[in-house]
Every structure is written in C-alpha cells, then in structure tokens.
mmCIF file of C-alpha atoms in Angstrom:
data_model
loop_
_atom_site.group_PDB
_atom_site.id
_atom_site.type_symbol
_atom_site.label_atom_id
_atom_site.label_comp_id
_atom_site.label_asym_id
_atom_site.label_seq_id
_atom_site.Cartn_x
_atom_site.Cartn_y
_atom_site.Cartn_z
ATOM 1 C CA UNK A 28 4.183 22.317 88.426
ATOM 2 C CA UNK A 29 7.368 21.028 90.198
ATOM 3 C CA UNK A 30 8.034 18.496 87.237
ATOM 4 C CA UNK A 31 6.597 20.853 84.463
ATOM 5 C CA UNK A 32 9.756 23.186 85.748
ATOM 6 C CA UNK A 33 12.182 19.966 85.930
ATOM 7 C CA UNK A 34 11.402 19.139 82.127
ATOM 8 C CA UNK A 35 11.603 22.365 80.499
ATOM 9 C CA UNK A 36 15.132 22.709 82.460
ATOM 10 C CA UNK A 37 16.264 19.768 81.083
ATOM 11 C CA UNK A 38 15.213 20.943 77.989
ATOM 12 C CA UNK A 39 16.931 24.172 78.427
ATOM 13 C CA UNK A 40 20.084 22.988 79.804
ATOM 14 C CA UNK A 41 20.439 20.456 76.972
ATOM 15 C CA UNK A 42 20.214 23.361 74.613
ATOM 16 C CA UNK A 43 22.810 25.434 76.410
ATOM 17 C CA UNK A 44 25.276 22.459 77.022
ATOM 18 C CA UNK A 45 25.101 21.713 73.664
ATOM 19 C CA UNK A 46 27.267 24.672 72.820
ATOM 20 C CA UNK A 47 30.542 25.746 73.482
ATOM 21 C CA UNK A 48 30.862 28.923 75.173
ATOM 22 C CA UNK A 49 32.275 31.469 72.971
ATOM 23 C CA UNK A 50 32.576 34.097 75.284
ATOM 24 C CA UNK A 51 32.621 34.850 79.346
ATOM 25 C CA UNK A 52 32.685 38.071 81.178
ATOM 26 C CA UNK A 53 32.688 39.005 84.754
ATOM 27 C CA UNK A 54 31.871 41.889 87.046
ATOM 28 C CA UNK A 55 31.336 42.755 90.678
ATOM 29 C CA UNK A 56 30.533 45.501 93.237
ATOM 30 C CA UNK A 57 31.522 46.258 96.293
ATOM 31 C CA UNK A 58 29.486 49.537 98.201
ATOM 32 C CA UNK A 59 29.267 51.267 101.689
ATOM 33 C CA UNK A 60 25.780 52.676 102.717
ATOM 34 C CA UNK A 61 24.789 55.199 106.060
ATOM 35 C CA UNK A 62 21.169 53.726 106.662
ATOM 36 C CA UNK A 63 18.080 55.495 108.572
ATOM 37 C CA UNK A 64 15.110 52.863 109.733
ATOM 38 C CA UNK A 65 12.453 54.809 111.179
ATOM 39 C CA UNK A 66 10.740 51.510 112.714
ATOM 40 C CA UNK A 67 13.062 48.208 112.711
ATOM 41 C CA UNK A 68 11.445 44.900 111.088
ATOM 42 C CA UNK A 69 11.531 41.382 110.095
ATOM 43 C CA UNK A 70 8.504 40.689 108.246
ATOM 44 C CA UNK A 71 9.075 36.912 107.721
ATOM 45 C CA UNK A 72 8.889 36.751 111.984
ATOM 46 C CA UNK A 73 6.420 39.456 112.731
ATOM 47 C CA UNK A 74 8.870 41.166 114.510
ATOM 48 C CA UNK A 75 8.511 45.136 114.699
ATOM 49 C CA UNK A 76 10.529 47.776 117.062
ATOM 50 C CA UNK A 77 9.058 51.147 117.397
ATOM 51 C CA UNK A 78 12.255 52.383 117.912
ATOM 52 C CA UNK A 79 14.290 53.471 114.991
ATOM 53 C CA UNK A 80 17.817 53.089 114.134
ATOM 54 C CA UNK A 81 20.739 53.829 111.728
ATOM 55 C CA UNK A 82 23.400 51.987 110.976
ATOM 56 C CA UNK A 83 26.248 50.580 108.173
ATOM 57 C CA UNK A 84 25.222 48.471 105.136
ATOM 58 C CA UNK A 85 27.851 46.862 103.257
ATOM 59 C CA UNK A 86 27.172 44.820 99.781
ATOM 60 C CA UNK A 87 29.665 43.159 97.950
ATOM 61 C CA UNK A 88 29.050 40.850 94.403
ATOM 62 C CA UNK A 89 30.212 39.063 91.625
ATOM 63 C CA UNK A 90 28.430 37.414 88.383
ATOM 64 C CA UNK A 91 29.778 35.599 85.719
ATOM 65 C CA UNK A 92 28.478 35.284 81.990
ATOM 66 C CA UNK A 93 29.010 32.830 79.730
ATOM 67 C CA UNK A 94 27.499 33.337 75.854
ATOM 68 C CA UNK A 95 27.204 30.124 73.838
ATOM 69 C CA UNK A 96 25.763 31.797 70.756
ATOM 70 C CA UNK A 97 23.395 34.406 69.817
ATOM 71 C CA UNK A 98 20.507 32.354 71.263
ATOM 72 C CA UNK A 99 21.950 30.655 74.646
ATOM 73 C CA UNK A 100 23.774 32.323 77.781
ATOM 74 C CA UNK A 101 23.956 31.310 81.378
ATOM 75 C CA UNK A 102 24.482 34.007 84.225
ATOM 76 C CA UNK A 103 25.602 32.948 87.820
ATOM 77 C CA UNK A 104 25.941 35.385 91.083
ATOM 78 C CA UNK A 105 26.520 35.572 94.516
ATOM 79 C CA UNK A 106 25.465 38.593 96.394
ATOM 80 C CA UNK A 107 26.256 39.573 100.071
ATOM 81 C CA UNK A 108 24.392 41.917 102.574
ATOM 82 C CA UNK A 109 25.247 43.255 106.081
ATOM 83 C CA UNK A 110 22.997 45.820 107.746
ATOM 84 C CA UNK A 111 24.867 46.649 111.167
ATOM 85 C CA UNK A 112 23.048 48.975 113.124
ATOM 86 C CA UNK A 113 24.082 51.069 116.277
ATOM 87 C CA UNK A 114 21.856 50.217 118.795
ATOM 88 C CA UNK A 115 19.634 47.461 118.085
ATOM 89 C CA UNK A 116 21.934 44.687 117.741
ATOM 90 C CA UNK A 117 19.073 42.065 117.501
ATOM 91 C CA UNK A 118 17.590 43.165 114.336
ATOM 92 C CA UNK A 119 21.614 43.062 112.309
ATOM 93 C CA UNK A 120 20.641 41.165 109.172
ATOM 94 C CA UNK A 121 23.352 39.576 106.797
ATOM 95 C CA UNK A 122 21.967 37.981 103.682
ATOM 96 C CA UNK A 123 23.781 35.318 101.228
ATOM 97 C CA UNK A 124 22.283 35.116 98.074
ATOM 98 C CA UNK A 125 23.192 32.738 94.710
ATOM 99 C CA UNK A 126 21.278 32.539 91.339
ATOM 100 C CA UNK A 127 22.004 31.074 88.368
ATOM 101 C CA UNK A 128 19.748 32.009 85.472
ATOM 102 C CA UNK A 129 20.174 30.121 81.900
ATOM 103 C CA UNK A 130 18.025 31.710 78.664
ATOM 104 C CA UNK A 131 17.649 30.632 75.428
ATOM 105 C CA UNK A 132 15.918 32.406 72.431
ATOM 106 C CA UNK A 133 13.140 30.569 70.851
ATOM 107 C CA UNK A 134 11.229 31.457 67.958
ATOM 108 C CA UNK A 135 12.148 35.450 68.909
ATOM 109 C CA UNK A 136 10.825 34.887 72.604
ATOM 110 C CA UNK A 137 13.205 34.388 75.674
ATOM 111 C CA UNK A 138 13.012 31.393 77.408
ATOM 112 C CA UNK A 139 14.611 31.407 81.030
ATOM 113 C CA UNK A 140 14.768 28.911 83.726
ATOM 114 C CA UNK A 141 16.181 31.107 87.062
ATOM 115 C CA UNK A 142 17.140 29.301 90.789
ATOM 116 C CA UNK A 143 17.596 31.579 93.538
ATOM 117 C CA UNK A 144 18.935 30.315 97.026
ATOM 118 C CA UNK A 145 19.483 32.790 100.016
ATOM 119 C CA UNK A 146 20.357 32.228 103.735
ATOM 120 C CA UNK A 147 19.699 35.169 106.583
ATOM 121 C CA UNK A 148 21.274 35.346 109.804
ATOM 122 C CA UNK A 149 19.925 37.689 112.213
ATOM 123 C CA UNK A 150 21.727 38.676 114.921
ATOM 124 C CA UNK A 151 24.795 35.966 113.586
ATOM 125 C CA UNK A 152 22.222 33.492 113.998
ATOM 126 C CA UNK A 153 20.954 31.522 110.540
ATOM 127 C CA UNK A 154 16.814 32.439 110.719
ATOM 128 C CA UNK A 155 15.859 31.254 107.546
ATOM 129 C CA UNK A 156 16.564 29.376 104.199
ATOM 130 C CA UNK A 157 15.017 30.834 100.809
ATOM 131 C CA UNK A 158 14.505 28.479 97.028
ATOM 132 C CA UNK A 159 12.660 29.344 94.271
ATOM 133 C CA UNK A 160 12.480 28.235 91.228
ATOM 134 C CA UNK A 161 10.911 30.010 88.197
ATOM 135 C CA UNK A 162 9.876 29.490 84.717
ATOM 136 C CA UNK A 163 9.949 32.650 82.685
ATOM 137 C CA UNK A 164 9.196 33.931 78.770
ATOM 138 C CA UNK A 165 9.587 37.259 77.412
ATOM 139 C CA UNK A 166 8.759 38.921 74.210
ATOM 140 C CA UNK A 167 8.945 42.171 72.553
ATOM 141 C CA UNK A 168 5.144 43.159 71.601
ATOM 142 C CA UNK A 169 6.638 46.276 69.670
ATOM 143 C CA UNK A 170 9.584 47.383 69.273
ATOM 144 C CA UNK A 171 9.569 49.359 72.530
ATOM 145 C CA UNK A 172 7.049 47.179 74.579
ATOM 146 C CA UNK A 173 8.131 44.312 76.562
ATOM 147 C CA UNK A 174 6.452 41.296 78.316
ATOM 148 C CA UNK A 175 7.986 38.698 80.708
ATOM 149 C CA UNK A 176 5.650 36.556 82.515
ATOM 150 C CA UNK A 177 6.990 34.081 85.123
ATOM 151 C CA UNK A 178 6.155 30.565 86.866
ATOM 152 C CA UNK A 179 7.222 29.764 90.418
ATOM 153 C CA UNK A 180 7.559 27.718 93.184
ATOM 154 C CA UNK A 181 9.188 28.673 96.760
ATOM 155 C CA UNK A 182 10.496 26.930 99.442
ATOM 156 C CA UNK A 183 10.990 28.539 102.844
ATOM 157 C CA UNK A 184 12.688 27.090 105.843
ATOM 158 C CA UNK A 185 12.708 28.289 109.518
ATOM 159 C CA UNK A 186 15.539 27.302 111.333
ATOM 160 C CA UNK A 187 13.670 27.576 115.047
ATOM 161 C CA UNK A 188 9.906 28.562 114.103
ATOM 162 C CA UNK A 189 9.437 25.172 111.885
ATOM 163 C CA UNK A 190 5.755 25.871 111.455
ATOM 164 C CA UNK A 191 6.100 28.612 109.388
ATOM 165 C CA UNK A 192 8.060 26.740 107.084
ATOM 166 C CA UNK A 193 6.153 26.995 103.568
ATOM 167 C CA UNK A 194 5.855 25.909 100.220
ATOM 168 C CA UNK A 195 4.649 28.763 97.601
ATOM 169 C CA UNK A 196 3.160 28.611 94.265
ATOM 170 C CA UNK A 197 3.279 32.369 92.217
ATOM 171 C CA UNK A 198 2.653 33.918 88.949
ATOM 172 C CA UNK A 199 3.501 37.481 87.995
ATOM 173 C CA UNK A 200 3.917 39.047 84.495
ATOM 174 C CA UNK A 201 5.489 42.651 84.295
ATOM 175 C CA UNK A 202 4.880 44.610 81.024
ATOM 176 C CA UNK A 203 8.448 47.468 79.968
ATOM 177 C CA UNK A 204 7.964 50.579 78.050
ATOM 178 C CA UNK A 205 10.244 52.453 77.119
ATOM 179 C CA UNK A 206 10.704 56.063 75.327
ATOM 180 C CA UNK A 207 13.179 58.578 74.427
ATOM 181 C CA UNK A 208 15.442 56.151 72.910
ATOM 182 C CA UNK A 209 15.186 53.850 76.165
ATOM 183 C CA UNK A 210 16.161 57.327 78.517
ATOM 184 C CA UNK A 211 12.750 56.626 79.952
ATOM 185 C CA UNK A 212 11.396 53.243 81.373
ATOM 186 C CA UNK A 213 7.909 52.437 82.430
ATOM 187 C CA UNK A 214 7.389 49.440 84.201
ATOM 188 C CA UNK A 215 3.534 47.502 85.503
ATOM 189 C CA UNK A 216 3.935 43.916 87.510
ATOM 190 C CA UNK A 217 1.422 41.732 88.639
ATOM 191 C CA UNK A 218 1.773 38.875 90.761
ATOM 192 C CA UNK A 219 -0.743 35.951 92.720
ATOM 193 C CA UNK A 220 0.837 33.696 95.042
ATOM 194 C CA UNK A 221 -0.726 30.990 97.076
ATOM 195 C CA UNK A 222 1.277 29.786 100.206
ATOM 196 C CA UNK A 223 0.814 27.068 102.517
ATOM 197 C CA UNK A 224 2.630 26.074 105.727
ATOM 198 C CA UNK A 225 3.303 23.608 108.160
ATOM 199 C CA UNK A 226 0.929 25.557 110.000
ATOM 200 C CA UNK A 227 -2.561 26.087 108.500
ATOM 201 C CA UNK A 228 -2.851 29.388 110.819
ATOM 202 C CA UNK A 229 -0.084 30.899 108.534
ATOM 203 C CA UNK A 230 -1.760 29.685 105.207
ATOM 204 C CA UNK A 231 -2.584 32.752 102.476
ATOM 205 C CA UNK A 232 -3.194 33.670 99.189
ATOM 206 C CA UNK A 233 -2.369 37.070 97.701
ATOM 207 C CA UNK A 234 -1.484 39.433 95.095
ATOM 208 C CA UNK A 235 0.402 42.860 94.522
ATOM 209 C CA UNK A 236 1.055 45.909 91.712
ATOM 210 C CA UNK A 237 4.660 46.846 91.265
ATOM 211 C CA UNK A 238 4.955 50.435 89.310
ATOM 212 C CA UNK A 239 8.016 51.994 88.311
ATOM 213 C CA UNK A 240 9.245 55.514 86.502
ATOM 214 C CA UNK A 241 12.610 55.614 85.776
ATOM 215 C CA UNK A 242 14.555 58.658 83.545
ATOM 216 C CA UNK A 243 17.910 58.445 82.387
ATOM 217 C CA UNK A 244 19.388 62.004 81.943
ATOM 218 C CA UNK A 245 23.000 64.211 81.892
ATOM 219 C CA UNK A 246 23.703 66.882 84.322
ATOM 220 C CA UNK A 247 26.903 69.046 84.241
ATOM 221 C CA UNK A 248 28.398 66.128 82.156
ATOM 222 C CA UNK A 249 27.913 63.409 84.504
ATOM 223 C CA UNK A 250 24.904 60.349 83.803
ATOM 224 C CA UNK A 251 22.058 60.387 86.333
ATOM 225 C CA UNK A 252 19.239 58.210 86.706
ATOM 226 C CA UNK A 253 16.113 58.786 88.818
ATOM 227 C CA UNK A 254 13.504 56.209 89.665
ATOM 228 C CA UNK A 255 9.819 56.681 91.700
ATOM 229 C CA UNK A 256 7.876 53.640 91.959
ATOM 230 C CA UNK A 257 4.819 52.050 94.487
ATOM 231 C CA UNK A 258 4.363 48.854 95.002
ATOM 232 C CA UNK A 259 1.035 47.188 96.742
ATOM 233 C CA UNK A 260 0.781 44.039 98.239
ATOM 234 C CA UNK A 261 -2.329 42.369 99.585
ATOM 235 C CA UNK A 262 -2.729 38.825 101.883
ATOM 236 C CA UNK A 263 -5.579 37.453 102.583
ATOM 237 C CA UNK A 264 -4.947 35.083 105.530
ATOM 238 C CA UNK A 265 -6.817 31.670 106.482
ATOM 239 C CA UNK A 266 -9.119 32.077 109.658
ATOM 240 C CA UNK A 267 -8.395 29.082 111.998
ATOM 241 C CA UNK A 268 -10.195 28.169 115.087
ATOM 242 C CA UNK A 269 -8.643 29.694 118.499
ATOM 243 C CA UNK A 270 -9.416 27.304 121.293
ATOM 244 C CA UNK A 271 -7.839 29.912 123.645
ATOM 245 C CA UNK A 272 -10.471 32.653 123.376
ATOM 246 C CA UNK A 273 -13.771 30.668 123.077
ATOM 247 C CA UNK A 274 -15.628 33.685 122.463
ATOM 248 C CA UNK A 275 -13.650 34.235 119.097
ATOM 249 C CA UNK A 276 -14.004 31.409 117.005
ATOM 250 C CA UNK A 277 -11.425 32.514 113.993
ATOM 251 C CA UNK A 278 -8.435 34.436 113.962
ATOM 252 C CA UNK A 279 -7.040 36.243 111.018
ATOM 253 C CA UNK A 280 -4.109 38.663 110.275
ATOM 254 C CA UNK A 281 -5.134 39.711 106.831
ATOM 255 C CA UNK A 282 -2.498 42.388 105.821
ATOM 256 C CA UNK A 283 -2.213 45.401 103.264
ATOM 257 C CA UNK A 284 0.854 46.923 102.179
ATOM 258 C CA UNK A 285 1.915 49.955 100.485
ATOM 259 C CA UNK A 286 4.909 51.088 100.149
ATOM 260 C CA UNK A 287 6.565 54.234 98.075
ATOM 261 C CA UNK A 288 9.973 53.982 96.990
ATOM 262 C CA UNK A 289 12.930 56.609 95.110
ATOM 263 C CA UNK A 290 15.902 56.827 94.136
ATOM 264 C CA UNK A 291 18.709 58.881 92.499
ATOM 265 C CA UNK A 292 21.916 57.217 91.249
ATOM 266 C CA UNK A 293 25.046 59.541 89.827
ATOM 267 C CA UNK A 294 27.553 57.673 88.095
ATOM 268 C CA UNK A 295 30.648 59.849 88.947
ATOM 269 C CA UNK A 296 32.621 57.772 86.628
ATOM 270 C CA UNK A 297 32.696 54.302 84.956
ATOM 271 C CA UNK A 298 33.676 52.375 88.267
ATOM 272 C CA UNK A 299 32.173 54.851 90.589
ATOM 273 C CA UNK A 300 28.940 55.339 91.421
ATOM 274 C CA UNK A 301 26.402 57.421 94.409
ATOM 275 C CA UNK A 302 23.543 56.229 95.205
ATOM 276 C CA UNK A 303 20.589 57.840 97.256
ATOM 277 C CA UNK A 304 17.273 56.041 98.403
ATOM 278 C CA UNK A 305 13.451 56.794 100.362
ATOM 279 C CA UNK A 306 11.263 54.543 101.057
ATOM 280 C CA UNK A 307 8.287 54.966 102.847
ATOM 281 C CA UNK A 308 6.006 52.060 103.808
ATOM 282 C CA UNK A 309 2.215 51.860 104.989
ATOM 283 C CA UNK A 310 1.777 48.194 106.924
ATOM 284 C CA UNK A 311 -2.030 47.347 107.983
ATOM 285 C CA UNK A 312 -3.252 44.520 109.477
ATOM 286 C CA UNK A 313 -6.072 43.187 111.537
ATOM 287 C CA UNK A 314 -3.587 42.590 114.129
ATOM 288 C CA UNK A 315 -2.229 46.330 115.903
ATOM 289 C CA UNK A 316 1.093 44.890 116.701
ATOM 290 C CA UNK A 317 1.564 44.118 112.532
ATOM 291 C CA UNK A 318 -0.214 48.225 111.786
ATOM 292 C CA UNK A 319 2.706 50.427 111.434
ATOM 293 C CA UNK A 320 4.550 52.718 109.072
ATOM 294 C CA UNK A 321 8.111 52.440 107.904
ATOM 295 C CA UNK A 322 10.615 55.256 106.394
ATOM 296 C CA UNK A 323 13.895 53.838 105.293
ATOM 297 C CA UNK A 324 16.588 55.963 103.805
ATOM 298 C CA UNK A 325 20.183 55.076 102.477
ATOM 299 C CA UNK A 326 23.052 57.120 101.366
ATOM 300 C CA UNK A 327 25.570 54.392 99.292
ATOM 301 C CA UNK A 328 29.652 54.892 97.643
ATOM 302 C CA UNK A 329 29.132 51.869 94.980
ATOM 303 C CA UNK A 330 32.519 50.747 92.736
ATOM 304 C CA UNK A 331 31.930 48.407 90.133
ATOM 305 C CA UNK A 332 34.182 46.831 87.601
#
C-alpha cells in the first residue's frame, strides 16, 4: 500500500508540476473560544479526569492555493490549537497541524493525494507525533450526489510511551447530498481501520458511521448555518495473555463510542463570524476506568479574511 501511494503521487505531482500556476489565493483565521469539559481526556493515553473544567481555546490558520488549470490545484495549511484551562493545568493541549493536499481531475473524477502531519504538547510537553497519508477519488453520481472514497496509512509516535507507537492501515468512503440548491447537506461516512503497535496488547481493528445534517438559512438578514450529526466508533481490541493475574488468561479493552455533536454558526459579516458548539459523548469499555460520558461545549469570535 505504502508504494501503491508513492506511485500514484508521483504520478500526480508530475501532472501538477507540469503546469504553471495561473492563479494563488490565500486566507486565514484567527478565533477566541470560552470552553466547558464536563470530564477532561486524552484518548490517545487513556487518561480521564472526572473532574470538569473550562477554559480558553485559541485557533489561528492560514492556507494557500495555487490553480494550475481547470484540472490541477495544490492546497497547503498550517493550523494551530491551544486549549488552556483554569484548573487542570495537566490536561492544556496545543496542537500543530500541516497538510498539503494536491488534486487533479481525471476523466470527470477527482483524484487527490493528501499528507497530514501534527505534533501535541500536553502540558508544554511534545506527547505525540501524527502522519498520514491518503489516497482519495471523488465523483459526482448525479448531479447532487457525491462520493469520495479514501486510502490510508498512519503513523503514530509516542514521545515517552514508545509501545504504543503504531502503524495504521484505513479505508472510509463518505457519500454528500445535497438539496435546496445546496442550502441543505446530507452527509454518510464509513470507515475500517486496522492498527498495530509496538505493543501487541494495544493491537485493534475497527470501524465507525459519521452522519451529518447541515441547513444553510437567513435570519433577520444575516447567513446562519446549523449542523446535528452522530458519529459511532467501534474497536475491537486483541486479547493478550496477562502473566500478572494467572486466573485471567486474556485481557481486552474493547471500546464503543458514541458521540452527538451541534452546532450553530452566524456569519455577522464577511470577516466575522460566531460560532456555538455541544457535544455530548457516550465512552464504553470493558475496562471502568475507560466507561464514561463526556459533554463539551464552546462559545467562539472567529475573523477570517
């Protein structure tokens, strides 16, 4: 899969630098958000607090485009997040976070080849490293129906707990309707992914559903735009033997998600924008310190140019 990825983005890039680049844009955001965590988390260290928290998020980023022609474009960004909160210092998370994402239009399809690097520091210290790199094709199956499915492979690297470290094979393919003249989206994903670490303990396969509802509407002049979705994500862990406990001869920590998500966004002007969110998560496992539920809430000031 690794070299099947390496060839087609040769192919790809040959096609884009090929070209010229007629035109490039670029844009950025900068926002402020009050946050609400009813129960703090870092899922990639199965780390939970009971006790909740609020805090400050701050987001800032910028992406450049660059169109060759009416078949070829490259888009690069770099994205930063700070969650400060009040009290629990240990669980501040800031997250760095490049992609650079080249398509190409072939035979009326959409051929994209997509990196994505990311580095998070908890607590100011680095925790973890984050590649992927993914393989995708989309097509319009009517004129209001679209389908992108995607390829990928994932790297992740633990900067103290090396045997987590893990390498990640995934497919997903999400299917776009939309109606009212585009006011209204529908969205259904699907996705498989098969991981294995350093550590067979922390070896899975799984899969998830991503749904989405999104309506695009005026009020009192101004553009809204409200969004509902769920999102479900299953693992299915690999029992190992636990020498420590004789009388249990495989551990697991198999683990169902669900979590419910909104939002409501009111763009005040063309630069400004509010920006309210709920989420409420469901987190079961087989292990009681992993079974807990999450509400997070955010209240963001967004400018964008």
């Amino acid at each position: 899969m690794k070299y099947m990825l390496s060839s087609l983005g040769c192919i790809l890039s040959m096609q884009v630098m090929a070209a010229t680049p007629e035109t490039f844009t670029f844009s950025g955001e900068a926002s402020l958000a009050l946050i609400n965590n009813s129960a703090l988390s870092v899922d990639e260290l199965d780390e939970v607090s009971s006790q909740g928290d609020s805090g400050i998020q701050k987001t800032a980023a910028v992406t450049g485009l660059w169109t060759f022609n009416n078949k070829a474009k490259l888009t690069s960004s770099y994205r930063y997040n700070d969650q400060d909160y009040h009290q629990l210092d240990s669980f501040d998370l800031a997250l760095h976070q490049v992609s650079i994402d080249g398509t190409y239009k072939w035979q009326e399809k959409d051929l994209g080849l997509r990196y994505d690097g990311a580095k998070a520091k908890l607590a100011g210290e680095t925790y973890l490293t984050f590649q992927q790199a993914s393989i995708y094709l989309g097509t319009f199956l009517q004129p209001q129906t679209f389908l992108r499915t995607s390829l990928k492979i994932k790297r992740k690297d633990f900067a103290v707990i090396t045997r987590r470290n893990a390498n990640t094979f995934g497919v997903s393919t999400e299917l776009f309707h939309f109606i009212n003249d585009g006011r209204t989206m529908l969205m259904l994903g699907l996705s498989a992914d098969k991981e294995t670490a350093t550590d067979s303990q922390f070896n899975y396969g799984g899969y998830g559903v991503n749904t989405k509802l999104s309506q695009k509407f005026e009020l009192f002049g101004l553009a809204h735009k409200a969004t509902i979705g769920w999102r479900f994500q299953s693992k299915d862990f690999q029992a190992v033997s636990n020498n420590d406990i004789p009388s249990q001869r495989e551990s697991k920590a198999d683990e169902h998600r669900h979590i419910f998500h909104g939002q409501w966004q009111l763009n005040v002007n063309e630069h400004l924008v509010v920006i309210g969110n709920v989420e409420y998560g469901d987190y079961r496992s087989e292990l009681d310190s992993q079974t807990y539920t999450q509400t997070l809430s955010n209240l963001a000031i967004k400018a964008q140019f």
